[in-house]
mmCIF file of C-alpha atoms in Angstrom:
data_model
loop_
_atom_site.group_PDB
_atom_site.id
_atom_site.type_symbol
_atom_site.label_atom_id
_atom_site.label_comp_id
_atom_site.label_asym_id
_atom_site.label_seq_id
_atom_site.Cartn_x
_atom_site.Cartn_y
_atom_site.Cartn_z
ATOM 1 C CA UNK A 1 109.735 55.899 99.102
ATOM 2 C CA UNK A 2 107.307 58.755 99.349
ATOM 3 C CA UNK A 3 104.734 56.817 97.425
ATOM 4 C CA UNK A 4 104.652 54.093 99.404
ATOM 5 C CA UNK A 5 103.921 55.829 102.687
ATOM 6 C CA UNK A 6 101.168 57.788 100.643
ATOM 7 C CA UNK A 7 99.974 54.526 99.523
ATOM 8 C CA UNK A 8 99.866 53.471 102.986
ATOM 9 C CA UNK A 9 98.304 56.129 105.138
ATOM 10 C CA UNK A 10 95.356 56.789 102.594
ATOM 11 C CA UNK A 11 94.912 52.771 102.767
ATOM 12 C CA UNK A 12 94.796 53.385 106.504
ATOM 13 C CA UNK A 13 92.585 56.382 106.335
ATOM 14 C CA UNK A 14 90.534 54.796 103.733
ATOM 15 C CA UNK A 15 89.801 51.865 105.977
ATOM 16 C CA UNK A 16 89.885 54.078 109.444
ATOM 17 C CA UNK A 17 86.594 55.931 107.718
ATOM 18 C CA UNK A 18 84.916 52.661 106.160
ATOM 19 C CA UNK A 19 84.856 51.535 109.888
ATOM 20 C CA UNK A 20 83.525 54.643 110.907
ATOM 21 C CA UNK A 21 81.144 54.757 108.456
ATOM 22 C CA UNK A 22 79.788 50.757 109.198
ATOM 23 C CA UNK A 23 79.381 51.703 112.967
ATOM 24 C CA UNK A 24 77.701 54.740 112.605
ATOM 25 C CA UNK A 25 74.967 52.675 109.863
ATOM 26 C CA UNK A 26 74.999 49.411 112.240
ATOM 27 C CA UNK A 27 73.687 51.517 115.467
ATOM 28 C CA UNK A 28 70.624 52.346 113.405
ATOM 29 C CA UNK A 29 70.297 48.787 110.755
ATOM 30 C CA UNK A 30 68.339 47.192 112.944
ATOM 31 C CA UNK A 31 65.660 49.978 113.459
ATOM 32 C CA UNK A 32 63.929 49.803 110.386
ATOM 33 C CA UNK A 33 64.040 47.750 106.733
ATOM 34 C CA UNK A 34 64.710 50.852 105.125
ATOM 35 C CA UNK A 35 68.171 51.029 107.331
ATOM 36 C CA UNK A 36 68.624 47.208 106.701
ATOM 37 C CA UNK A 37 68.693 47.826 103.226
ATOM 38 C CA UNK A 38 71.490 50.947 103.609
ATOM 39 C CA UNK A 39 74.077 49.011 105.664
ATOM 40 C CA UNK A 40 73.472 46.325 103.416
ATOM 41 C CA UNK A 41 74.758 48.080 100.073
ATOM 42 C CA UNK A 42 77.271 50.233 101.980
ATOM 43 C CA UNK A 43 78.970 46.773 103.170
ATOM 44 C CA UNK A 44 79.020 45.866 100.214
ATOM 45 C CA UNK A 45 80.864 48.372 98.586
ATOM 46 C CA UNK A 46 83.623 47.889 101.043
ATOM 47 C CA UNK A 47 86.879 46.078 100.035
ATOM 48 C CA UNK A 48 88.696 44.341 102.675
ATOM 49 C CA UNK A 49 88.942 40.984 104.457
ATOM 50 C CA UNK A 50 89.864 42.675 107.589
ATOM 51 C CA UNK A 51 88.140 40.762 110.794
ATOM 52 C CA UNK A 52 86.142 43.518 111.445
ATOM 53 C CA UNK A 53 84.896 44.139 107.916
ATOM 54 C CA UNK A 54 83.807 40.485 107.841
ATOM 55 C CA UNK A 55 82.380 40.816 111.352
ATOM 56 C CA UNK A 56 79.581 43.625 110.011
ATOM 57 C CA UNK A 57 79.409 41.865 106.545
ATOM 58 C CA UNK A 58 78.093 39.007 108.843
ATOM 59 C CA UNK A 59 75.419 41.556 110.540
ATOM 60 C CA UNK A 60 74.689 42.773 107.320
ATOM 61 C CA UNK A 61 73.299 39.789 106.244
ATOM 62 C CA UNK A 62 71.701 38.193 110.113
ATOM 63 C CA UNK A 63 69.977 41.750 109.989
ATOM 64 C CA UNK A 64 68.577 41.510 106.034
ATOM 65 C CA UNK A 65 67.458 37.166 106.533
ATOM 66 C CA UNK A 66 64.909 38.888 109.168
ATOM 67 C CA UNK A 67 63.047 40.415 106.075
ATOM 68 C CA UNK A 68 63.142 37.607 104.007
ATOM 69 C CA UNK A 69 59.486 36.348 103.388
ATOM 70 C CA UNK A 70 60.704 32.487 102.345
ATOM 71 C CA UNK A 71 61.496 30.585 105.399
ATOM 72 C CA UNK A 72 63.882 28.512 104.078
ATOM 73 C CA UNK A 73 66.065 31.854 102.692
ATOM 74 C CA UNK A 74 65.725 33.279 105.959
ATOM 75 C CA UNK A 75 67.250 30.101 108.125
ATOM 76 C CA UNK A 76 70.097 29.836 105.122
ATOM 77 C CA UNK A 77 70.689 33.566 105.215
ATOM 78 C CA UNK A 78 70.569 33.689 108.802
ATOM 79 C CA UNK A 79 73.294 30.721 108.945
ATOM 80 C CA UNK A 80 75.381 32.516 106.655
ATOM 81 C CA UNK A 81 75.479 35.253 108.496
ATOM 82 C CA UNK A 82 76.415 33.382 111.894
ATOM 83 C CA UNK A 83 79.147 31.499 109.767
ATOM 84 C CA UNK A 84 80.665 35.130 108.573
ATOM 85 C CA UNK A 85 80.261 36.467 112.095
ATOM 86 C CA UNK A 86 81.891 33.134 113.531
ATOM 87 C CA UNK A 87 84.812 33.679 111.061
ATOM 88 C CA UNK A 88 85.581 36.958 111.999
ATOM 89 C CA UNK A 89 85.501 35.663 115.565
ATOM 90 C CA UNK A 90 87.966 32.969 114.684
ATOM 91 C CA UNK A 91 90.440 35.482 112.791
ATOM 92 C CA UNK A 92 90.626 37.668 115.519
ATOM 93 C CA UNK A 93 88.952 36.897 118.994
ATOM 94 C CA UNK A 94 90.707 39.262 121.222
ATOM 95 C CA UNK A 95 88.787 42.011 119.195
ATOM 96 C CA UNK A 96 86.108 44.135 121.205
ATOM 97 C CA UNK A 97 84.874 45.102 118.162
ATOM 98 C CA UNK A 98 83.487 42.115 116.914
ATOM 99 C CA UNK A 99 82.837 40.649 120.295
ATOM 100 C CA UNK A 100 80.283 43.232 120.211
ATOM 101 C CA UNK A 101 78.955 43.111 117.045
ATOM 102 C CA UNK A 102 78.520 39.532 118.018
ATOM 103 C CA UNK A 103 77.330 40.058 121.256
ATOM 104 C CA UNK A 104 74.658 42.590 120.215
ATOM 105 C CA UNK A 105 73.365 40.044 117.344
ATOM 106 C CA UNK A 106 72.915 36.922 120.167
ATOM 107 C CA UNK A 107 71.432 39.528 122.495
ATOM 108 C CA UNK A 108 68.643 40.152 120.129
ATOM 109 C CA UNK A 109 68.184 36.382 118.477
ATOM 110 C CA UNK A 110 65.567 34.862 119.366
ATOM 111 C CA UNK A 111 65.801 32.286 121.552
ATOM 112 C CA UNK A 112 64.349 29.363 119.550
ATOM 113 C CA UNK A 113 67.329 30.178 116.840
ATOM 114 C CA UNK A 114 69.808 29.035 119.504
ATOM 115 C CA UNK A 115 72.298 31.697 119.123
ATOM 116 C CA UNK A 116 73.344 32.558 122.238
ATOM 117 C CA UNK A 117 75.988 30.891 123.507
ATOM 118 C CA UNK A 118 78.782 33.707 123.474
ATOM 119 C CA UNK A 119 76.977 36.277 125.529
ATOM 120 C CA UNK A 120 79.401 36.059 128.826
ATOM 121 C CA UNK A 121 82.389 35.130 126.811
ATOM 122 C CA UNK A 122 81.582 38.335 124.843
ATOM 123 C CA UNK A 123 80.999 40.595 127.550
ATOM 124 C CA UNK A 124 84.291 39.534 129.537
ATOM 125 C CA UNK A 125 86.307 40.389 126.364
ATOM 126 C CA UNK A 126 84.690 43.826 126.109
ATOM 127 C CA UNK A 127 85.037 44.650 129.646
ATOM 128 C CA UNK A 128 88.192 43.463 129.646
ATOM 129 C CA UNK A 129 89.356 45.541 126.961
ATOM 130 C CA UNK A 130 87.418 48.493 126.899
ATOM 131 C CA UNK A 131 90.473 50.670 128.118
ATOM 132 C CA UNK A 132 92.837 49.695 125.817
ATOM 133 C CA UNK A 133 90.545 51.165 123.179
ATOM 134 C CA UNK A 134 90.366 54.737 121.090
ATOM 135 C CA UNK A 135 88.398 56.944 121.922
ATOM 136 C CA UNK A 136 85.338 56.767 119.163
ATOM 137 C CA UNK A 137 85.346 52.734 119.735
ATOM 138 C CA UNK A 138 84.897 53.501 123.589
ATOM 139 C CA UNK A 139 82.124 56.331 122.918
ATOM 140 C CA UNK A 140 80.448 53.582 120.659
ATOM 141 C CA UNK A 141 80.178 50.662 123.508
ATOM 142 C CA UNK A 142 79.034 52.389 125.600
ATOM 143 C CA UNK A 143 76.262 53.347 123.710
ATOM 144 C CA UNK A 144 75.507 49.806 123.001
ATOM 145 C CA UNK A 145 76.480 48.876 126.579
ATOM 146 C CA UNK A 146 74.550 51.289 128.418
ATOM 147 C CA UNK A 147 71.110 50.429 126.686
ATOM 148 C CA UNK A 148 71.737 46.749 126.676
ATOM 149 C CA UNK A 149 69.959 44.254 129.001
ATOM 150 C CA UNK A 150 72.519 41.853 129.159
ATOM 151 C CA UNK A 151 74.944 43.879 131.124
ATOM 152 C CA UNK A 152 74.183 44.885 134.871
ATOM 153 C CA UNK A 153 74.500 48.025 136.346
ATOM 154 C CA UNK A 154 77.749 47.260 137.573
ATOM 155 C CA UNK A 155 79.045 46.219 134.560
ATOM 156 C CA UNK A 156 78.140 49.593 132.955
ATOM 157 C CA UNK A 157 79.798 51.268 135.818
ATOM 158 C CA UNK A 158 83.270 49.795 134.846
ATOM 159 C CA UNK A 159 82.512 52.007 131.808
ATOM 160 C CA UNK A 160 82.503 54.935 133.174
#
């Protein structure tokens, strides 16, 4: 009996710090290739199907097609990565969390890629549920929120 709920709460802690760990690398992906390239290999060292995990497996991969040099890699990486995001979506669409992952991947799409359509669905379920949230996810939307040109200033307010 004492196994098992070892087993279980370093399989929880285990996965409590992988998420950690792919938040804290997503903020800064996008700002360079170099980061790219880090949240890329740390995703994929993590095990899991868990929504969430899938969610930034998804913006590993939108976030690594925009270095690819071949244009037809880049649209097929690119729609792999929507598809993985979308998946996530579908497993679990009352999550915050991967309403904003996907939210801050349309926000930044160009427009020509047509990947856009979730932006108010996506904020609603993050306002929404911001509350009901821990702490560290809270701190982390409303870093995203807060810089983000999507929201208005009363949105951000309900953040406070």
């Amino acid at each position: 009996m004492n196994s098992i709920l070892i087993f279980f709460i370093s399989f929880f802690t285990l996965l409590f710090q992988n998420t950690l760990d792919l938040r804290n690398q997503y903020e800064y992906a996008s700002k360079s290739k170099n980061n790219t390239e880090k949240f890329y290999e740390l995703i994929q060292k993590v095990n899991g199907d868990s929504p969430v995990i899938i969610a930034y497996k998804g913006a590993a991969i939108l976030l690594k097609s925009r270095f690819v040099t071949n244009k037809e890699e880049r649209k097929e990486q690119f729609m792999l990565g929507v598809k993985t995001v979308e998946q996530a979506v579908a497993k679990d669409a009352n999550s915050v969390e991967i309403r904003l992952i996907r939210l801050s991947i349309q926000e930044h799409t160009p427009k020509f890629l047509k990947y856009k359509s979730n932006i108010e669905e996506d904020k609603k379920i993050i306002l929404l549920g911001f509350n009901k949230q821990n702490s560290g996810l809270k701190e982390y939307i409303q870093r995203y929120v807060f810089q983000s040109k999507v929201f208005t200033d009363f949105e951000k307010s309900k953040l406070n």
